[in-house]
PDB file of C-alpha atoms and ligand atoms in Angstrom:
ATOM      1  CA  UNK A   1      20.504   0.477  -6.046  1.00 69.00           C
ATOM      2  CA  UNK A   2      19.314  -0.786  -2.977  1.00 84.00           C
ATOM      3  CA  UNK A   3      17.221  -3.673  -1.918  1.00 93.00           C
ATOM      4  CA  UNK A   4      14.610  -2.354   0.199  1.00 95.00           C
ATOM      5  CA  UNK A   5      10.894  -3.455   1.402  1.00 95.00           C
ATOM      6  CA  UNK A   6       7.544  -1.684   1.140  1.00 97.00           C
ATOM      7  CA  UNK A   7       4.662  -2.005   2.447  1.00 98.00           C
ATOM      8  CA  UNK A   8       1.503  -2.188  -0.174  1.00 98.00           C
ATOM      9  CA  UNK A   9      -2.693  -2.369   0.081  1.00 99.00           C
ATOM     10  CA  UNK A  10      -4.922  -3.201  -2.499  1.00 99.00           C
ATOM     11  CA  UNK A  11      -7.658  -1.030  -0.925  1.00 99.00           C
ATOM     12  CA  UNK A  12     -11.265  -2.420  -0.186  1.00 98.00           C
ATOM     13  CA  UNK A  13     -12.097  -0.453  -3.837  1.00 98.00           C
ATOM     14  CA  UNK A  14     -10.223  -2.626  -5.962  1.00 98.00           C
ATOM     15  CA  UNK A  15     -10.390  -5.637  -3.758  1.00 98.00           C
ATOM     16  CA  UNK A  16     -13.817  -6.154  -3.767  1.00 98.00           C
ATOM     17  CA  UNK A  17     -14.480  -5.343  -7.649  1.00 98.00           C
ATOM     18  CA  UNK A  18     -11.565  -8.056  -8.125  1.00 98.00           C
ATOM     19  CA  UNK A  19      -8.567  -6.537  -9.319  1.00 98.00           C
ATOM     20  CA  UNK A  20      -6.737  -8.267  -6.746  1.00 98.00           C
ATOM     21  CA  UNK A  21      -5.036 -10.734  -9.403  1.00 98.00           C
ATOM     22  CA  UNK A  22      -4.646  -8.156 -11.986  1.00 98.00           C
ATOM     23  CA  UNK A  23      -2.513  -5.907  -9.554  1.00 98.00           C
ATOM     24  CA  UNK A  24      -0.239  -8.234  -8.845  1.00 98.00           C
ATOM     25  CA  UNK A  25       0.394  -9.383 -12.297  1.00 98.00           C
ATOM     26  CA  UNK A  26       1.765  -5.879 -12.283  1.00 98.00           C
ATOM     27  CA  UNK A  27       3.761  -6.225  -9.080  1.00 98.00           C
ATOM     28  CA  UNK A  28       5.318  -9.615 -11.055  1.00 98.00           C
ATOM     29  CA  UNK A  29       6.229  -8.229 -13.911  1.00 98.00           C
ATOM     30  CA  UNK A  30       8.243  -5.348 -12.273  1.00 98.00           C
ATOM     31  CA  UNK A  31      10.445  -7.545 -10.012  1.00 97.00           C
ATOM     32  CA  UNK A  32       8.393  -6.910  -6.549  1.00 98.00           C
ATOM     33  CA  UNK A  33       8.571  -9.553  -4.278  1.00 96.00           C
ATOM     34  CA  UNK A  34       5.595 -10.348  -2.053  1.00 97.00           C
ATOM     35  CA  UNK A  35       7.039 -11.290   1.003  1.00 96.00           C
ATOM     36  CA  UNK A  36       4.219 -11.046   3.712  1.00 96.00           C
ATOM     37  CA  UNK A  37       0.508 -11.170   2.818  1.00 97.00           C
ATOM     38  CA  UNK A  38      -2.312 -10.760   4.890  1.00 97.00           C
ATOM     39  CA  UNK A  39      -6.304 -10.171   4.057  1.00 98.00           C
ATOM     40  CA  UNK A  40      -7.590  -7.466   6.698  1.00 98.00           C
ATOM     41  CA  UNK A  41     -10.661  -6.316   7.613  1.00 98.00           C
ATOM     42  CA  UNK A  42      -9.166  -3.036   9.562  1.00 98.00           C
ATOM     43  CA  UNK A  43     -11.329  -1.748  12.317  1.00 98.00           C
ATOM     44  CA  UNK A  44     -11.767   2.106  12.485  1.00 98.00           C
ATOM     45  CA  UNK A  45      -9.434   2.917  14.966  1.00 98.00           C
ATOM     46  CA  UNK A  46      -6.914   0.816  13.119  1.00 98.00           C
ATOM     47  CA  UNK A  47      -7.451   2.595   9.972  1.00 98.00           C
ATOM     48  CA  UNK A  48      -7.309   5.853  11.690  1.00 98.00           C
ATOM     49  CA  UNK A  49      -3.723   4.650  13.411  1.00 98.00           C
ATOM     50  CA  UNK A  50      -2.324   3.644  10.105  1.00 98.00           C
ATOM     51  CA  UNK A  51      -3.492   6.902   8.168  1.00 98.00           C
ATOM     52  CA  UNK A  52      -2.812   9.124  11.520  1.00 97.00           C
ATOM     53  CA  UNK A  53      -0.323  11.320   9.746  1.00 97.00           C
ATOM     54  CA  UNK A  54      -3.571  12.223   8.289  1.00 98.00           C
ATOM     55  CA  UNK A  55      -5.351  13.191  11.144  1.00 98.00           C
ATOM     56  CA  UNK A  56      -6.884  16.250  10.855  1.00 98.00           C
ATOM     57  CA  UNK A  57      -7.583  16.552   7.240  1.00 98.00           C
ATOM     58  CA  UNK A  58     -10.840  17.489   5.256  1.00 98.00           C
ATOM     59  CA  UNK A  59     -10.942  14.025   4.081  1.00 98.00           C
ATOM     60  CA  UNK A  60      -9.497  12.218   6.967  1.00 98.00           C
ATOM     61  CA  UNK A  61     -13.256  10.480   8.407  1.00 98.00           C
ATOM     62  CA  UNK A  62     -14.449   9.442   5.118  1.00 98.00           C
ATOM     63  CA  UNK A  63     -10.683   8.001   4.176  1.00 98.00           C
ATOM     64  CA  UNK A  64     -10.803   6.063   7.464  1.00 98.00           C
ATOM     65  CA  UNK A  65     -14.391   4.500   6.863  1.00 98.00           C
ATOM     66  CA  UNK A  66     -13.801   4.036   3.387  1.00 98.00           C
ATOM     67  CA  UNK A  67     -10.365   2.044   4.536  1.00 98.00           C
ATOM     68  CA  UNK A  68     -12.119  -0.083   7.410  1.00 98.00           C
ATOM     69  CA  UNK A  69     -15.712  -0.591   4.839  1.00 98.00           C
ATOM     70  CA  UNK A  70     -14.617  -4.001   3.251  1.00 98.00           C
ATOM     71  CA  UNK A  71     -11.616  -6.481   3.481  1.00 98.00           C
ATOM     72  CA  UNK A  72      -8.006  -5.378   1.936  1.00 98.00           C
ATOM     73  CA  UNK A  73      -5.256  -7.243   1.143  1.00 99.00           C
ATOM     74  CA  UNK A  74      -1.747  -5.779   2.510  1.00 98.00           C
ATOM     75  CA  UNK A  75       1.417  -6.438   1.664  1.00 98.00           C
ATOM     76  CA  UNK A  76       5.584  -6.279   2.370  1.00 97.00           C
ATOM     77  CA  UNK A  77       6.866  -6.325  -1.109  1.00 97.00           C
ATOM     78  CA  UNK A  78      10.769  -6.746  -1.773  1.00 96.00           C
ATOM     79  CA  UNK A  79      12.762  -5.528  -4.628  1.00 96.00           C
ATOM     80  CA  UNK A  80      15.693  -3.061  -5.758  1.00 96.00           C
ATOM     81  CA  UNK A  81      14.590   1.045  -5.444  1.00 97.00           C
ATOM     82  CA  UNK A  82      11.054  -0.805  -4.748  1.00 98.00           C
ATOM     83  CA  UNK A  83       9.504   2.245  -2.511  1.00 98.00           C
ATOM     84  CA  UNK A  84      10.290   4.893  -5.553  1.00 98.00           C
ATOM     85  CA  UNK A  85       9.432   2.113  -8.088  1.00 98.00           C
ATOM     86  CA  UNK A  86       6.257   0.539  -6.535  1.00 98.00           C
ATOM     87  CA  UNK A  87       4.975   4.564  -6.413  1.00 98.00           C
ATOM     88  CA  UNK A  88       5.496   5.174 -10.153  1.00 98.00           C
ATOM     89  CA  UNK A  89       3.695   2.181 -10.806  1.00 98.00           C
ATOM     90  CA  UNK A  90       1.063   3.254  -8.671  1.00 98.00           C
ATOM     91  CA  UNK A  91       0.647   6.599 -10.277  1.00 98.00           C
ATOM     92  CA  UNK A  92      -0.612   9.573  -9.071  1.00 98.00           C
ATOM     93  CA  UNK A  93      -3.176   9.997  -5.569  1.00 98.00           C
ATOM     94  CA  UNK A  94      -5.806  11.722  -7.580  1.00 98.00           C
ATOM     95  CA  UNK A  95      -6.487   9.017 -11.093  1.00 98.00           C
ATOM     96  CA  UNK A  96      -7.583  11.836 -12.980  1.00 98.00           C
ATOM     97  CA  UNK A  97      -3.867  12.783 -12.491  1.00 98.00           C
ATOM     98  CA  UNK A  98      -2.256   9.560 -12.893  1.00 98.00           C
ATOM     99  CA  UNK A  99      -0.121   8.608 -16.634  1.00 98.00           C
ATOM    100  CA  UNK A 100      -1.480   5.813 -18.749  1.00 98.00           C
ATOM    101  CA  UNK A 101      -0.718   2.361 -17.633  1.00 97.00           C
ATOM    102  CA  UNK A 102      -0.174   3.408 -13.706  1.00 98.00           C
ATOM    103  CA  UNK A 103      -2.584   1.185 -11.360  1.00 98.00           C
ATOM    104  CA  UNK A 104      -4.369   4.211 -10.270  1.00 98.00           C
ATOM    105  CA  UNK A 105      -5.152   4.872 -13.757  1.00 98.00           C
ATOM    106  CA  UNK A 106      -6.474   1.353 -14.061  1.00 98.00           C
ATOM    107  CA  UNK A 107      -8.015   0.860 -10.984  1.00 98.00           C
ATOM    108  CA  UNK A 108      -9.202   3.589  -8.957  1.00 98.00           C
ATOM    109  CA  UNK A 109     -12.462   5.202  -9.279  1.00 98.00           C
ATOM    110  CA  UNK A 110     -11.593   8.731  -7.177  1.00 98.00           C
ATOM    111  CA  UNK A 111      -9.052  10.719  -5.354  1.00 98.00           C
ATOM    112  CA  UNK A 112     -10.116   8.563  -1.944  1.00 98.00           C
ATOM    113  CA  UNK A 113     -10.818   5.331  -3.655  1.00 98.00           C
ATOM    114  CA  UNK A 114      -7.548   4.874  -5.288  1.00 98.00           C
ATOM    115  CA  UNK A 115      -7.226   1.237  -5.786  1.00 99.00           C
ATOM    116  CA  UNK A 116      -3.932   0.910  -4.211  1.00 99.00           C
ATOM    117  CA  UNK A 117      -1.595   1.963  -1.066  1.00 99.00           C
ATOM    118  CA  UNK A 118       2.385   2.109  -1.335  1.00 98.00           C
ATOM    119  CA  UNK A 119       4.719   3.508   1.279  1.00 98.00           C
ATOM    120  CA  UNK A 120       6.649   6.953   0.270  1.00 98.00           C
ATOM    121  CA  UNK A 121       9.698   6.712   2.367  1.00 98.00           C
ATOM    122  CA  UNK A 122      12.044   4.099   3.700  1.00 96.00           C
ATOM    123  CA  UNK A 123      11.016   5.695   7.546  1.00 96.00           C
ATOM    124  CA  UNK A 124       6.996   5.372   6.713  1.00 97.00           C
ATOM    125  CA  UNK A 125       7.999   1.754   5.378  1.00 96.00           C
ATOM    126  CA  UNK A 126       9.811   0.286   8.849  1.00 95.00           C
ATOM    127  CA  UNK A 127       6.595   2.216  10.521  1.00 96.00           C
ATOM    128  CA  UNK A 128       3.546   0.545   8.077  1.00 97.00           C
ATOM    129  CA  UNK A 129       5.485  -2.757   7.409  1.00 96.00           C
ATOM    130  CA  UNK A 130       5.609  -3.304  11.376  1.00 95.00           C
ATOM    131  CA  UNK A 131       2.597  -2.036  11.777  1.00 97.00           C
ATOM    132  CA  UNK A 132       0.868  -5.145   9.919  1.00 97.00           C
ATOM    133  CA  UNK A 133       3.723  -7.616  10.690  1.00 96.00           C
ATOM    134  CA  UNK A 134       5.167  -6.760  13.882  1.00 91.00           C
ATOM    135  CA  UNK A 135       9.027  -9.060  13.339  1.00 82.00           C
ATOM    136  CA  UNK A 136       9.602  -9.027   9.815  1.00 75.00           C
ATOM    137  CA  UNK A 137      12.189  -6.393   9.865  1.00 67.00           C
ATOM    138  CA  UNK A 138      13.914  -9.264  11.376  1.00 57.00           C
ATOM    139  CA  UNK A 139      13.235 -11.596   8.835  1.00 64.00           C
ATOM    140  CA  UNK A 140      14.298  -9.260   6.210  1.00 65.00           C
ATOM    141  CA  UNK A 141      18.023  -8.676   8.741  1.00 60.00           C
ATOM    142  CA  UNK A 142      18.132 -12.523   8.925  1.00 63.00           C
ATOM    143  CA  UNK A 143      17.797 -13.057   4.871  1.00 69.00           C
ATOM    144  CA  UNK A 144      20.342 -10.147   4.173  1.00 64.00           C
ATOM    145  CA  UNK A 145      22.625 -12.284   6.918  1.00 65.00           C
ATOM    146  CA  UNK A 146      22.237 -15.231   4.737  1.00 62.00           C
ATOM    147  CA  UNK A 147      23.464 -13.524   1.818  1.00 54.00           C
TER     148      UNK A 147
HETATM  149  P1  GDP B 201      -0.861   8.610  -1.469  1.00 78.29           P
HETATM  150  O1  GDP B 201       0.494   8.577  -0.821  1.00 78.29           O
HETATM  151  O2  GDP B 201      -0.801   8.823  -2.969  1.00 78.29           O
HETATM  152  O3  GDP B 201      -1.724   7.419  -1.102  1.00 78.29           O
HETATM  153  O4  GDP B 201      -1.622   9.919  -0.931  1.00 78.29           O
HETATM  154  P2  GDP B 201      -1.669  10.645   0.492  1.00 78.29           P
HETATM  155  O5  GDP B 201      -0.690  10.064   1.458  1.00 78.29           O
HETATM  156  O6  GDP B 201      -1.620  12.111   0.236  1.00 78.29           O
HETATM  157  O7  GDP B 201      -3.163  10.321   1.013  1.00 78.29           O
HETATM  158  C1  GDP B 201      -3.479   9.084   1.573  1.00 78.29           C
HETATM  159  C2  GDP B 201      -4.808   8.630   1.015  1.00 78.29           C
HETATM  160  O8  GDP B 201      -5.829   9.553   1.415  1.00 78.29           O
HETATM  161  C3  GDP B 201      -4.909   8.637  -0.521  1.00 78.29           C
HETATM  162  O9  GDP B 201      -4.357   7.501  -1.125  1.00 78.29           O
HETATM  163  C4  GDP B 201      -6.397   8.722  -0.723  1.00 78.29           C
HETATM  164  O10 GDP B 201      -7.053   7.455  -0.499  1.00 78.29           O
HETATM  165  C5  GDP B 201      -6.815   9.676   0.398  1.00 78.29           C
HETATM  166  N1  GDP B 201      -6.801  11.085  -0.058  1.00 78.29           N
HETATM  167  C6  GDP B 201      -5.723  11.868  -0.331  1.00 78.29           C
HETATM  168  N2  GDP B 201      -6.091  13.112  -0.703  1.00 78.29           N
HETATM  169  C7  GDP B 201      -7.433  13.122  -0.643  1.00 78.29           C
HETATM  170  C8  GDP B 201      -8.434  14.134  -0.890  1.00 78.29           C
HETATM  171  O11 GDP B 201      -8.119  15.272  -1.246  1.00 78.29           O
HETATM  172  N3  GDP B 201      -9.735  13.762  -0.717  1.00 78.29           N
HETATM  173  C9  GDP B 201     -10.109  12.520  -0.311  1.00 78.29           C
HETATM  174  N4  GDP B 201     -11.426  12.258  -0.168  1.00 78.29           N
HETATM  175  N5  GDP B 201      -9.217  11.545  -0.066  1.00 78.29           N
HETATM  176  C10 GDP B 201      -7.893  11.828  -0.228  1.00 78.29           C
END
């Protein structure tokens, strides 16, 4: 097992009907470690440079106005296997999809409005964690230093 960090957003869905508290409840009780917090209120163009993997898609224009509609909150968490873990507790993209108990299945009201964001690789972590906090891979370098 490896300590790793991850980069998380309560999208502007579930921010703004207040499930902001109740999702990280969840984050608590499963050992993630909110490390770096911010409250965002992306613009379009940075919503389309964070999702530009997506660029392209069907859904890509509504995703990216739906993203940069209404403040999120984004976040690094920390924890062992957290990238794999924070993504089961997430549950599936589509909440029609998603198992019983997963955020998604809690939270989200469609396939687009999904409640919550987690990073799917340890690459697309470094990328979104720096994105939103340009230096705290070297925070994280200096802790494991420390240790
Ligand atoms: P994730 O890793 O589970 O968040 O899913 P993806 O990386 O495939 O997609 C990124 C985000 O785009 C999702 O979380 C949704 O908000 C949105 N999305 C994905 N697929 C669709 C789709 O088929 N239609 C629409 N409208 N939005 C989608």
């Amino acid at each position: 097992m490896a300590l790793e960090l991850t980069l998380t957003i309560i999208k502007p869905d579930a921010f703004s009907a207040g499930h902001a508290g109740d999702i990280i409840k969840i984050f608590e009780a499963n050992q993630f470690k909110i490390v770096a917090a911010r409250l965002v209120n992306l613009t379009r163009s940075e919503a389309e440079g964070f999702y530009a993997i997506h660029r392209g898609k069907p859904f890509f224009e509504s995703l990216t106005a739906f993203m940069s509609s209404a403040p999120a909150l984004v976040m690094v968490l920390e924890g062992e296997n957290v990238i794999a873990r924070l993504r089961e507790t997430m549950g599936a993209t589509d909440p029609a999809r998603a198992a019983a108990g997963t955020i998604r299945k809690l939270y989200a009201q469609d396939i687009e409005r999904n409640a919550i964001h987690g990073s799917d690789a340890p690459e697309t972590a470094a990328f979104e964690i720096s994105y939103f906090f340009p230096g705290i891979e070297l925070l994280a370098s200096a802790r494991a230093k420390q240790l």
